[in-house]
Amino acid sequence: MGKPLGLLDYERFVGPDRCAVERVCDWQEIHRPLTEQQLQEQGARCMDCGIPFCSTGELFAGMASGCPLGNLIPEWNDLVYHGRWQEAAERLRQTNNLPEITGRVCPAPCEGSCTLGVVRPAVAIKELESAIAERAFQDDWRRPRPPKMRSGRSVAVVGSGPAGLSCADELNQMGHHVTIYERSDRIGGLLMYGIPNMKLDKETVNRRVRRMQAEGICFVTDTEIGVDVPAADLETRYDAVVLCCGATKPRDLQVPGRELAGIHFAVDFLTAATRSLLESELRDEGFVAAAGKRVVVIGGGDTGTDCTAVSVRLGCESITQLEIMPQLPAVRDEANPWPEWPRVHQVDYGHEEAAARSGRDPRLYSTMTKRFIGDEYVTGVETVRVEWVNQGGRRVPEEVPGSCAILPADLVLLAMGFVGPEDTLPEALGLTNDQLRQYSPGRHGLFIAGDMRRGQSLVVWAIAEGREVAAECHRFLS
């Protein structure tokens, strides 16, 4: 703790986002960073709390409380306050392989469990993390560091999302020869195609990939294991295989009319838009057209918000986002105490942008989809209001009589999360669902990590999984 009364001297302050009306006209990142003085002031707010809950990474009420990576947050907060940026970068690198990524896209469970947050606004931890990571790249403190010695052992990592990248980085630094296989045309998994460019500029991902290549990691794209290369071949060619394929099977909505054209999974919509943006700045029209359309997004999470933001940029006529859950309270409920993740109402970037265009928040709460309407192409969504009632100890949605409504729709995006990994590779390897939940499924030299193992989760959890499975794999290889 650098400044004993810093928490009283300075208020919480985060970098402003670009004006919503202006930023919807481009695909550049929306966030503006703080100045160095402002960052030092935010670092000064970190208090000598005794037990830094921000670093714990525990689960409360099924959600992360504190950083799953165990980031040394009080240490680099103090170092930033004293202007010792390079040391702060080294501290951050000890626990996080992709800090420039988490500093942009992580929802910051560390801030939700910040001890200062009990009585005052939490320390701006995410802002500091992002600034440290960018400073390290800009000042070239973290030059490529290939391992000085190689073990002679080889590892294939399947999947190049955050779990695969962090796992490969760790194993490479341990001296093993690592090859990452990615079925898509670009490295990054959902970091590349599942998160829009204005939230995570793809050059940030590419910059990290170039660093890893310079340190000796090999990348193979456009190669799907189990399709282009037999899965058994990897086990023969490599001393160990780590599966980090993600939970990429989207949750479907089986209601009448689901077969109509114009209904797409959110991940397909986002992927096509980002690929077209990267390849031709949308001139090739290789994306799902939203211009002039009435768009309905079903799902109220981050992916739904991303769909809303992309639809606005593609020129939709209107946007409505359906959320089956009720609107959260403005402040913490008594049943949601610190250090649990604060379940409070928030206006995310996509909601702000939609409101800037239409003058209203695009979200409808406590709303369930009954059916899709149309002949060949969707023209509407029939919805009903629901109330959440206690039934046998469980909260379940109950339809409100007389609340049915029809929403006009030319494009429907299903953003209801993911149910698990796709079946191709597990079936090729003969893995059961129980085996998929284990780091080591009991098969010689085979390991599993990330969303593929634990289910859909946060990027920061995927990085933690990648680091943990790398340690398991290293013990096996040693």
Short mmCIF file of C-alpha atoms in Angstrom, two decimals:
data_model
loop_
_atom_site.label_atom_id
_atom_site.label_comp_id
_atom_site.label_asym_id
_atom_site.label_seq_id
_atom_site.Cartn_x
_atom_site.Cartn_y
_atom_site.Cartn_z
CA MET A 1 0.00 0.00 0.00
CA GLY A 2 1.75 3.13 -1.23
CA LYS A 3 -0.54 5.85 0.15
CA PRO A 4 -2.26 5.10 3.45
CA LEU A 5 -5.09 7.61 2.85
CA GLY A 6 -5.26 7.21 -0.91
CA LEU A 7 -8.73 5.68 -0.66
CA LEU A 8 -9.93 8.93 0.91
CA ASP A 9 -7.90 11.30 -1.25
CA TYR A 10 -9.05 9.98 -4.62
CA GLU A 11 -12.37 8.86 -6.03
CA ARG A 12 -12.77 5.93 -8.37
CA PHE A 13 -12.35 6.98 -11.96
CA VAL A 14 -12.22 4.91 -15.15
CA GLY A 15 -11.35 5.92 -18.67
CA PRO A 16 -14.30 7.25 -20.65
CA ASP A 17 -15.79 5.43 -23.61
CA ARG A 18 -15.99 7.22 -26.92
CA CYS A 19 -19.28 8.99 -27.65
CA ALA A 20 -21.90 6.35 -28.54
CA VAL A 21 -23.28 8.34 -31.47
CA GLU A 22 -19.82 8.62 -33.04
CA ARG A 23 -18.41 5.17 -32.32
CA VAL A 24 -21.28 3.26 -33.97
CA CYS A 25 -19.98 4.63 -37.28
CA ASP A 26 -16.76 2.60 -37.02
CA TRP A 27 -15.35 -0.65 -35.62
CA GLN A 28 -12.51 0.77 -33.54
CA GLU A 29 -12.16 0.05 -29.82
CA ILE A 30 -14.56 2.13 -27.80
CA HIS A 31 -12.53 2.68 -24.61
CA ARG A 32 -10.11 5.52 -23.96
CA PRO A 33 -7.31 4.93 -21.41
CA LEU A 34 -6.49 7.08 -18.39
CA THR A 35 -3.43 9.31 -18.16
CA GLU A 36 -0.43 8.12 -16.18
CA GLN A 37 -1.25 10.48 -13.29
CA GLN A 38 -4.84 9.24 -13.17
CA LEU A 39 -3.63 5.64 -13.13
CA GLN A 40 -1.22 6.35 -10.28
CA GLU A 41 -4.06 7.92 -8.32
CA GLN A 42 -6.17 4.83 -8.89
CA GLY A 43 -3.28 2.65 -7.73
CA ALA A 44 -3.06 4.79 -4.60
CA ARG A 45 -6.66 3.86 -3.69
CA CYS A 46 -5.67 0.23 -3.07
CA MET A 47 -5.86 -0.24 0.70
CA ASP A 48 -3.94 -2.39 3.17
CA CYS A 49 -6.92 -4.72 3.58
CA GLY A 50 -5.02 -7.64 5.15
CA ILE A 51 -6.68 -10.31 3.03
CA PRO A 52 -6.87 -9.24 -0.62
CA PHE A 53 -10.15 -10.83 -1.66
CA CYS A 54 -9.53 -9.42 -5.15
CA SER A 55 -6.91 -12.16 -5.66
CA THR A 56 -8.80 -15.13 -4.27
CA GLY A 57 -10.72 -16.52 -7.24
CA GLU A 58 -13.25 -18.31 -5.06
CA LEU A 59 -16.77 -19.23 -6.14
CA PHE A 60 -19.69 -17.71 -4.26
CA ALA A 61 -23.26 -18.44 -5.36
CA GLY A 62 -21.83 -20.12 -8.46
CA MET A 63 -19.95 -17.01 -9.64
CA ALA A 64 -16.34 -15.92 -9.41
CA SER A 65 -15.36 -13.74 -6.49
CA GLY A 66 -11.91 -12.34 -7.03
CA CYS A 67 -9.47 -13.20 -9.79
CA PRO A 68 -9.36 -16.90 -10.78
CA LEU A 69 -5.74 -16.35 -11.84
CA GLY A 70 -4.69 -15.21 -8.38
CA ASN A 71 -3.29 -11.99 -9.85
CA LEU A 72 -1.01 -10.13 -7.43
CA ILE A 73 -3.28 -7.11 -7.62
CA PRO A 74 -2.24 -5.14 -4.49
CA GLU A 75 1.41 -5.51 -5.49
CA TRP A 76 1.08 -4.06 -8.98
CA ASN A 77 -1.35 -1.40 -7.78
CA ASP A 78 1.34 -0.21 -5.37
CA LEU A 79 4.04 -0.37 -8.03
CA VAL A 80 1.98 1.74 -10.43
CA TYR A 81 1.41 4.32 -7.70
CA HIS A 82 5.19 4.59 -7.25
CA GLY A 83 5.77 4.77 -11.02
CA ARG A 84 7.58 1.42 -11.14
CA TRP A 85 5.81 0.23 -14.26
CA GLN A 86 8.29 -2.37 -15.43
CA GLU A 87 8.19 -4.16 -12.09
CA ALA A 88 4.39 -4.00 -12.21
CA ALA A 89 4.49 -5.65 -15.63
CA GLU A 90 6.69 -8.45 -14.30
CA ARG A 91 4.30 -9.05 -11.40
CA LEU A 92 1.36 -9.19 -13.80
CA ARG A 93 3.17 -11.59 -16.12
CA GLN A 94 3.78 -14.03 -13.25
CA THR A 95 0.10 -15.00 -13.11
CA ASN A 96 -1.50 -13.90 -16.39
CA ASN A 97 -0.39 -14.97 -19.87
CA LEU A 98 -2.81 -12.64 -21.68
CA PRO A 99 -3.21 -9.48 -19.58
CA GLU A 100 -3.84 -7.28 -22.62
CA ILE A 101 -6.86 -9.50 -23.36
CA THR A 102 -8.32 -9.67 -19.87
CA GLY A 103 -7.73 -5.95 -19.43
CA ARG A 104 -10.20 -5.44 -22.26
CA VAL A 105 -12.84 -8.16 -22.04
CA CYS A 106 -12.86 -9.52 -18.47
CA PRO A 107 -15.90 -8.39 -16.41
CA ALA A 108 -13.47 -7.89 -13.49
CA PRO A 109 -14.68 -10.19 -10.70
CA CYS A 110 -11.68 -8.80 -8.81
CA GLU A 111 -13.44 -5.45 -8.54
CA GLY A 112 -16.64 -7.11 -7.33
CA SER A 113 -14.76 -8.49 -4.31
CA CYS A 114 -12.47 -5.51 -3.68
CA THR A 115 -12.51 -4.86 0.08
CA LEU A 116 -12.74 -1.12 -0.49
CA GLY A 117 -15.99 -1.85 -2.33
CA VAL A 118 -17.69 -2.60 0.98
CA VAL A 119 -17.88 1.09 1.83
CA ARG A 120 -16.68 2.98 -1.26
CA PRO A 121 -16.44 2.37 -5.02
CA ALA A 122 -13.90 -0.37 -5.77
CA VAL A 123 -10.37 0.20 -7.01
CA ALA A 124 -10.24 0.49 -10.83
CA ILE A 125 -8.28 -2.77 -11.12
CA LYS A 126 -9.19 -3.58 -14.72
CA GLU A 127 -8.09 -0.12 -15.87
CA LEU A 128 -4.72 -0.60 -14.19
CA GLU A 129 -4.24 -4.11 -15.58
CA SER A 130 -4.88 -2.96 -19.14
CA ALA A 131 -2.52 -0.02 -18.77
CA ILE A 132 0.30 -2.16 -17.38
CA ALA A 133 -0.04 -4.69 -20.20
CA GLU A 134 -0.03 -2.00 -22.89
CA ARG A 135 2.95 -0.24 -21.31
CA ALA A 136 4.89 -3.51 -21.40
CA PHE A 137 4.30 -3.88 -25.14
CA GLN A 138 4.90 -0.24 -26.00
CA ASP A 139 8.17 -0.02 -24.05
CA ASP A 140 9.23 -3.49 -25.22
CA TRP A 141 9.87 -4.77 -21.70
CA ARG A 142 8.56 -8.21 -22.56
CA ARG A 143 10.72 -9.08 -25.53
CA PRO A 144 10.40 -12.63 -26.89
CA ARG A 145 12.10 -15.03 -24.51
CA PRO A 146 12.50 -18.47 -26.07
CA PRO A 147 13.47 -21.09 -23.49
CA LYS A 148 17.23 -21.55 -23.18
CA MET A 149 16.92 -25.33 -23.17
CA ARG A 150 14.47 -27.75 -24.78
CA SER A 151 13.21 -30.93 -23.16
CA GLY A 152 12.92 -32.87 -26.39
CA ARG A 153 9.26 -33.55 -25.63
CA SER A 154 6.46 -32.45 -27.96
CA VAL A 155 2.90 -31.34 -27.19
CA ALA A 156 -0.07 -30.73 -29.48
CA VAL A 157 -2.59 -28.20 -28.21
CA VAL A 158 -5.95 -28.38 -30.00
CA GLY A 159 -7.72 -25.02 -29.98
CA SER A 160 -6.25 -21.52 -29.91
CA GLY A 161 -8.64 -19.75 -27.56
CA PRO A 162 -7.48 -18.32 -24.22
CA ALA A 163 -7.09 -21.77 -22.64
CA GLY A 164 -5.06 -23.10 -25.56
CA LEU A 165 -2.87 -20.01 -25.81
CA SER A 166 -2.08 -19.87 -22.08
CA CYS A 167 -1.43 -23.63 -21.94
CA ALA A 168 0.91 -23.46 -24.94
CA ASP A 169 2.72 -20.43 -23.51
CA GLU A 170 3.36 -22.18 -20.20
CA LEU A 171 4.52 -25.46 -21.77
CA ASN A 172 6.78 -23.63 -24.19
CA GLN A 173 8.43 -21.70 -21.36
CA MET A 174 8.98 -25.06 -19.62
CA GLY A 175 11.04 -26.13 -22.64
CA HIS A 176 8.66 -28.39 -24.52
CA HIS A 177 8.03 -28.15 -28.27
CA VAL A 178 4.43 -26.94 -28.68
CA THR A 179 2.20 -26.92 -31.76
CA ILE A 180 -1.26 -25.34 -31.67
CA TYR A 181 -3.92 -26.62 -34.08
CA GLU A 182 -6.81 -24.33 -34.98
CA ARG A 183 -9.64 -25.29 -37.32
CA SER A 184 -10.37 -21.70 -38.31
CA ASP A 185 -8.33 -19.54 -40.66
CA ARG A 186 -7.06 -17.30 -37.85
CA ILE A 187 -5.65 -17.92 -34.40
CA GLY A 188 -7.60 -16.87 -31.31
CA GLY A 189 -10.78 -18.94 -31.14
CA LEU A 190 -13.62 -16.86 -29.73
CA LEU A 191 -11.12 -14.08 -29.01
CA MET A 192 -10.83 -13.67 -32.76
CA TYR A 193 -14.34 -14.29 -34.04
CA GLY A 194 -16.63 -14.37 -31.00
CA ILE A 195 -15.81 -10.91 -29.62
CA PRO A 196 -16.40 -7.90 -31.91
CA ASN A 197 -13.49 -5.72 -32.96
CA MET A 198 -14.73 -2.63 -31.09
CA LYS A 199 -14.48 -4.61 -27.86
CA LEU A 200 -11.20 -6.38 -28.65
CA ASP A 201 -9.16 -5.13 -31.60
CA LYS A 202 -7.87 -8.18 -33.47
CA GLU A 203 -4.41 -6.66 -33.80
CA THR A 204 -4.16 -7.13 -30.02
CA VAL A 205 -4.67 -10.88 -30.51
CA ASN A 206 -2.30 -11.00 -33.50
CA ARG A 207 0.36 -9.13 -31.53
CA ARG A 208 0.31 -11.81 -28.85
CA VAL A 209 0.42 -14.59 -31.45
CA ARG A 210 3.49 -13.03 -33.08
CA ARG A 211 5.19 -12.90 -29.68
CA MET A 212 4.45 -16.57 -29.07
CA GLN A 213 5.73 -17.52 -32.53
CA ALA A 214 8.95 -15.65 -31.83
CA GLU A 215 9.31 -17.71 -28.66
CA GLY A 216 9.10 -20.96 -30.59
CA ILE A 217 5.43 -22.00 -30.66
CA CYS A 218 4.14 -23.38 -33.97
CA PHE A 219 0.63 -22.58 -35.22
CA VAL A 220 -1.33 -24.66 -37.72
CA THR A 221 -4.60 -23.14 -38.99
CA ASP A 222 -7.41 -24.45 -41.21
CA THR A 223 -6.96 -27.88 -39.64
CA GLU A 224 -9.74 -29.59 -37.73
CA ILE A 225 -8.60 -32.53 -35.66
CA GLY A 226 -10.93 -35.46 -36.20
CA VAL A 227 -11.80 -34.23 -39.70
CA ASP A 228 -8.68 -33.05 -41.56
CA VAL A 229 -6.30 -35.01 -39.33
CA PRO A 230 -7.33 -38.26 -37.57
CA ALA A 231 -7.42 -37.67 -33.82
CA ALA A 232 -5.41 -40.83 -33.17
CA ASP A 233 -2.55 -39.45 -35.29
CA LEU A 234 -1.86 -36.73 -32.74
CA GLU A 235 -1.44 -39.25 -29.93
CA THR A 236 1.06 -41.10 -32.11
CA ARG A 237 3.03 -38.06 -33.28
CA TYR A 238 3.23 -36.16 -29.97
CA ASP A 239 4.26 -37.04 -26.44
CA ALA A 240 1.15 -35.32 -25.07
CA VAL A 241 -2.06 -33.84 -26.43
CA VAL A 242 -4.08 -31.08 -24.72
CA LEU A 243 -7.65 -30.44 -25.86
CA CYS A 244 -8.76 -26.82 -25.46
CA CYS A 245 -11.57 -26.80 -28.01
CA GLY A 246 -14.03 -24.69 -26.06
CA ALA A 247 -17.76 -25.10 -25.50
CA THR A 248 -18.85 -24.06 -28.96
CA LYS A 249 -22.16 -25.91 -29.33
CA PRO A 250 -24.78 -23.12 -29.14
CA ARG A 251 -27.97 -23.54 -27.14
CA ASP A 252 -30.93 -23.77 -29.51
CA LEU A 253 -34.52 -22.63 -29.04
CA GLN A 254 -36.91 -25.33 -30.19
CA VAL A 255 -40.19 -23.50 -30.56
CA PRO A 256 -42.64 -23.52 -33.50
CA GLY A 257 -41.21 -21.71 -36.53
CA ARG A 258 -37.57 -22.41 -35.67
CA GLU A 259 -37.01 -23.70 -39.23
CA LEU A 260 -37.77 -20.31 -40.80
CA ALA A 261 -35.02 -18.49 -42.70
CA GLY A 262 -33.59 -15.43 -41.00
CA ILE A 263 -32.94 -17.12 -37.64
CA HIS A 264 -29.24 -17.47 -36.83
CA PHE A 265 -27.04 -18.47 -33.93
CA ALA A 266 -25.26 -15.45 -32.47
CA VAL A 267 -21.80 -17.01 -32.86
CA ASP A 268 -22.37 -17.48 -36.61
CA PHE A 269 -23.56 -13.89 -36.95
CA LEU A 270 -20.59 -12.47 -35.03
CA THR A 271 -18.06 -14.70 -36.78
CA ALA A 272 -19.24 -13.75 -40.27
CA ALA A 273 -19.22 -10.03 -39.45
CA THR A 274 -15.71 -10.08 -38.00
CA ARG A 275 -14.28 -12.21 -40.82
CA SER A 276 -15.76 -9.91 -43.45
CA LEU A 277 -14.46 -6.86 -41.57
CA LEU A 278 -10.93 -8.28 -41.43
CA GLU A 279 -10.84 -9.50 -45.01
CA SER A 280 -12.54 -6.66 -46.89
CA GLU A 281 -13.86 -4.09 -44.39
CA LEU A 282 -17.33 -5.54 -45.09
CA ARG A 283 -17.12 -4.93 -48.84
CA ASP A 284 -17.38 -8.63 -49.69
CA GLU A 285 -20.83 -8.82 -48.04
CA GLY A 286 -19.80 -12.13 -46.52
CA PHE A 287 -21.87 -11.45 -43.41
CA VAL A 288 -25.49 -11.75 -42.30
CA ALA A 289 -27.15 -8.59 -43.57
CA ALA A 290 -28.86 -6.48 -40.90
CA ALA A 291 -29.22 -3.20 -42.79
CA GLY A 292 -32.80 -1.94 -42.73
CA LYS A 293 -33.98 -4.97 -40.75
CA ARG A 294 -35.91 -5.27 -37.53
CA VAL A 295 -33.55 -7.34 -35.40
CA VAL A 296 -34.56 -9.36 -32.34
CA VAL A 297 -31.78 -10.76 -30.14
CA ILE A 298 -32.82 -13.56 -27.78
CA GLY A 299 -30.51 -13.68 -24.78
CA GLY A 300 -29.42 -11.02 -22.34
CA GLY A 301 -25.76 -11.90 -21.74
CA ASP A 302 -22.53 -10.51 -23.17
CA THR A 303 -23.00 -12.30 -26.49
CA GLY A 304 -26.45 -10.79 -26.88
CA THR A 305 -25.02 -7.36 -26.18
CA ASP A 306 -22.33 -7.93 -28.80
CA CYS A 307 -25.03 -8.88 -31.32
CA THR A 308 -26.86 -5.66 -30.49
CA ALA A 309 -23.73 -3.55 -31.03
CA VAL A 310 -22.87 -5.26 -34.33
CA SER A 311 -26.45 -4.97 -35.62
CA VAL A 312 -26.45 -1.24 -34.93
CA ARG A 313 -23.19 -0.82 -36.86
CA LEU A 314 -24.58 -2.85 -39.76
CA GLY A 315 -27.47 -0.39 -40.05
CA CYS A 316 -30.46 -2.24 -38.59
CA GLU A 317 -33.81 -0.43 -38.58
CA SER A 318 -34.56 -1.42 -34.98
CA ILE A 319 -33.09 -3.67 -32.30
CA THR A 320 -34.81 -5.49 -29.43
CA GLN A 321 -33.03 -7.74 -26.96
CA LEU A 322 -35.13 -10.27 -25.03
CA GLU A 323 -34.12 -11.35 -21.53
CA ILE A 324 -36.09 -14.07 -19.76
CA MET A 325 -34.83 -12.96 -16.33
CA PRO A 326 -36.24 -9.90 -14.52
CA GLN A 327 -34.32 -6.64 -14.44
CA LEU A 328 -31.68 -6.58 -11.71
CA PRO A 329 -31.83 -4.01 -8.89
CA ALA A 330 -29.85 -0.77 -9.06
CA VAL A 331 -27.90 -1.63 -5.88
CA ARG A 332 -26.86 -4.87 -4.19
CA ASP A 333 -29.68 -6.87 -2.68
CA GLU A 334 -29.29 -8.15 0.89
CA ALA A 335 -29.19 -11.67 -0.54
CA ASN A 336 -26.19 -10.69 -2.67
CA PRO A 337 -23.59 -9.48 -0.12
CA TRP A 338 -19.94 -8.67 -0.68
CA PRO A 339 -17.68 -10.45 -1.72
CA GLU A 340 -20.14 -12.10 -4.12
CA TRP A 341 -20.25 -10.75 -7.65
CA PRO A 342 -22.66 -7.79 -7.47
CA ARG A 343 -25.81 -8.70 -9.41
CA VAL A 344 -26.93 -5.17 -10.23
CA HIS A 345 -28.42 -3.50 -13.29
CA GLN A 346 -25.86 -2.30 -15.81
CA VAL A 347 -25.98 -0.54 -19.15
CA ASP A 348 -23.35 -2.17 -21.36
CA TYR A 349 -21.80 -0.63 -24.44
CA GLY A 350 -24.23 -2.21 -26.89
CA HIS A 351 -27.27 -1.04 -24.92
CA GLU A 352 -25.86 2.47 -24.78
CA GLU A 353 -25.29 2.48 -28.53
CA ALA A 354 -28.78 1.18 -29.33
CA ALA A 355 -30.29 3.81 -27.04
CA ALA A 356 -28.23 6.52 -28.74
CA ARG A 357 -29.78 5.49 -32.06
CA SER A 358 -33.38 4.85 -30.99
CA GLY A 359 -33.77 6.77 -27.74
CA ARG A 360 -34.62 3.68 -25.67
CA ASP A 361 -32.89 0.76 -23.97
CA PRO A 362 -33.30 -2.23 -26.33
CA ARG A 363 -33.94 -4.76 -23.55
CA LEU A 364 -37.25 -6.37 -22.64
CA TYR A 365 -37.06 -8.24 -19.34
CA SER A 366 -39.04 -11.24 -18.07
CA THR A 367 -39.93 -12.07 -21.66
CA MET A 368 -40.06 -15.56 -23.14
CA THR A 369 -40.30 -16.55 -26.81
CA LYS A 370 -43.35 -18.65 -27.68
CA ARG A 371 -42.92 -19.07 -31.45
CA PHE A 372 -41.52 -17.57 -34.61
CA ILE A 373 -43.94 -16.25 -37.21
CA GLY A 374 -43.57 -16.30 -41.00
CA ASP A 375 -43.97 -18.38 -44.15
CA GLU A 376 -40.50 -19.11 -45.46
CA TYR A 377 -38.75 -16.16 -43.81
CA VAL A 378 -39.26 -14.97 -40.25
CA THR A 379 -41.48 -11.90 -39.94
CA GLY A 380 -42.21 -11.82 -36.23
CA VAL A 381 -41.63 -13.26 -32.76
CA GLU A 382 -44.50 -14.10 -30.44
CA THR A 383 -43.54 -13.41 -26.83
CA VAL A 384 -45.13 -13.70 -23.42
CA ARG A 385 -44.31 -12.04 -20.12
CA VAL A 386 -43.24 -14.34 -17.29
CA GLU A 387 -43.06 -14.16 -13.52
CA TRP A 388 -40.50 -16.18 -11.59
CA VAL A 389 -42.13 -18.29 -8.91
CA ASN A 390 -40.88 -20.78 -6.35
CA GLN A 391 -41.74 -24.33 -7.31
CA GLY A 392 -40.37 -27.11 -5.18
CA GLY A 393 -37.44 -24.98 -4.02
CA ARG A 394 -36.60 -23.88 -7.58
CA ARG A 395 -37.40 -20.63 -9.33
CA VAL A 396 -39.25 -21.28 -12.57
CA PRO A 397 -40.88 -18.93 -15.11
CA GLU A 398 -44.67 -18.81 -15.15
CA GLU A 399 -46.53 -17.15 -18.00
CA VAL A 400 -48.54 -14.03 -17.21
CA PRO A 401 -52.08 -14.49 -18.62
CA GLY A 402 -52.98 -12.07 -21.39
CA SER A 403 -49.42 -10.85 -21.90
CA CYS A 404 -48.75 -12.32 -25.35
CA ALA A 405 -47.35 -9.88 -27.90
CA ILE A 406 -45.98 -9.95 -31.43
CA LEU A 407 -42.62 -8.32 -32.19
CA PRO A 408 -41.97 -7.60 -35.88
CA ALA A 409 -38.68 -9.24 -36.90
CA ASP A 410 -36.73 -9.71 -40.12
CA LEU A 411 -33.64 -11.12 -38.39
CA VAL A 412 -33.51 -13.18 -35.18
CA LEU A 413 -30.24 -13.92 -33.36
CA LEU A 414 -30.10 -16.71 -30.77
CA ALA A 415 -27.64 -15.67 -28.05
CA MET A 416 -28.54 -18.04 -25.22
CA GLY A 417 -25.08 -19.38 -24.48
CA PHE A 418 -23.44 -22.71 -25.19
CA VAL A 419 -24.24 -26.20 -23.95
CA GLY A 420 -20.78 -27.77 -24.26
CA PRO A 421 -18.14 -28.91 -26.73
CA GLU A 422 -19.03 -30.11 -30.20
CA ASP A 423 -19.26 -33.88 -30.59
CA THR A 424 -16.77 -34.57 -33.41
CA LEU A 425 -13.50 -34.74 -31.49
CA PRO A 426 -14.78 -36.37 -28.26
CA GLU A 427 -16.48 -39.06 -30.33
CA ALA A 428 -13.34 -39.61 -32.40
CA LEU A 429 -11.35 -40.13 -29.21
CA GLY A 430 -14.09 -42.15 -27.50
CA LEU A 431 -14.34 -39.73 -24.55
CA THR A 432 -17.40 -39.78 -22.30
CA ASN A 433 -19.00 -36.69 -20.74
CA ASP A 434 -17.50 -37.65 -17.37
CA GLN A 435 -14.03 -37.85 -18.89
CA LEU A 436 -14.45 -34.44 -20.51
CA ARG A 437 -14.83 -32.91 -17.03
CA GLN A 438 -11.33 -33.99 -15.96
CA TYR A 439 -7.96 -32.40 -16.65
CA SER A 440 -6.61 -35.88 -17.22
CA PRO A 441 -9.32 -38.28 -18.44
CA GLY A 442 -7.29 -41.39 -17.67
CA ARG A 443 -5.87 -41.76 -21.17
CA HIS A 444 -2.08 -41.80 -21.50
CA GLY A 445 -0.80 -38.36 -22.43
CA LEU A 446 -4.23 -36.79 -23.05
CA PHE A 447 -5.42 -33.69 -21.19
CA ILE A 448 -8.47 -31.39 -21.34
CA ALA A 449 -8.94 -27.79 -20.21
CA GLY A 450 -10.90 -24.59 -20.63
CA ASP A 451 -14.56 -24.31 -21.52
CA MET A 452 -14.36 -27.79 -23.03
CA ARG A 453 -13.84 -29.14 -19.51
CA ARG A 454 -15.75 -26.73 -17.26
CA GLY A 455 -18.41 -25.42 -19.64
CA GLN A 456 -18.99 -21.89 -20.91
CA SER A 457 -17.19 -19.45 -18.67
CA LEU A 458 -15.09 -16.29 -18.53
CA VAL A 459 -11.88 -15.70 -20.46
CA VAL A 460 -10.02 -15.37 -17.18
CA TRP A 461 -11.20 -18.84 -16.10
CA ALA A 462 -10.04 -20.27 -19.43
CA ILE A 463 -6.57 -18.79 -18.91
CA ALA A 464 -6.45 -20.24 -15.41
CA GLU A 465 -7.47 -23.64 -16.78
CA GLY A 466 -4.76 -23.44 -19.44
CA ARG A 467 -2.12 -22.73 -16.83
CA GLU A 468 -3.30 -25.53 -14.56
CA VAL A 469 -3.47 -28.15 -17.31
CA ALA A 470 0.00 -27.09 -18.47
CA ALA A 471 1.33 -27.88 -14.99
CA GLU A 472 -0.42 -31.30 -15.11
CA CYS A 473 1.00 -31.99 -18.57
CA HIS A 474 4.49 -30.91 -17.53
CA ARG A 475 4.44 -33.33 -14.58
CA PHE A 476 3.46 -36.11 -16.98
CA LEU A 477 6.23 -35.25 -19.44
CA SER A 478 8.78 -35.02 -16.64
#
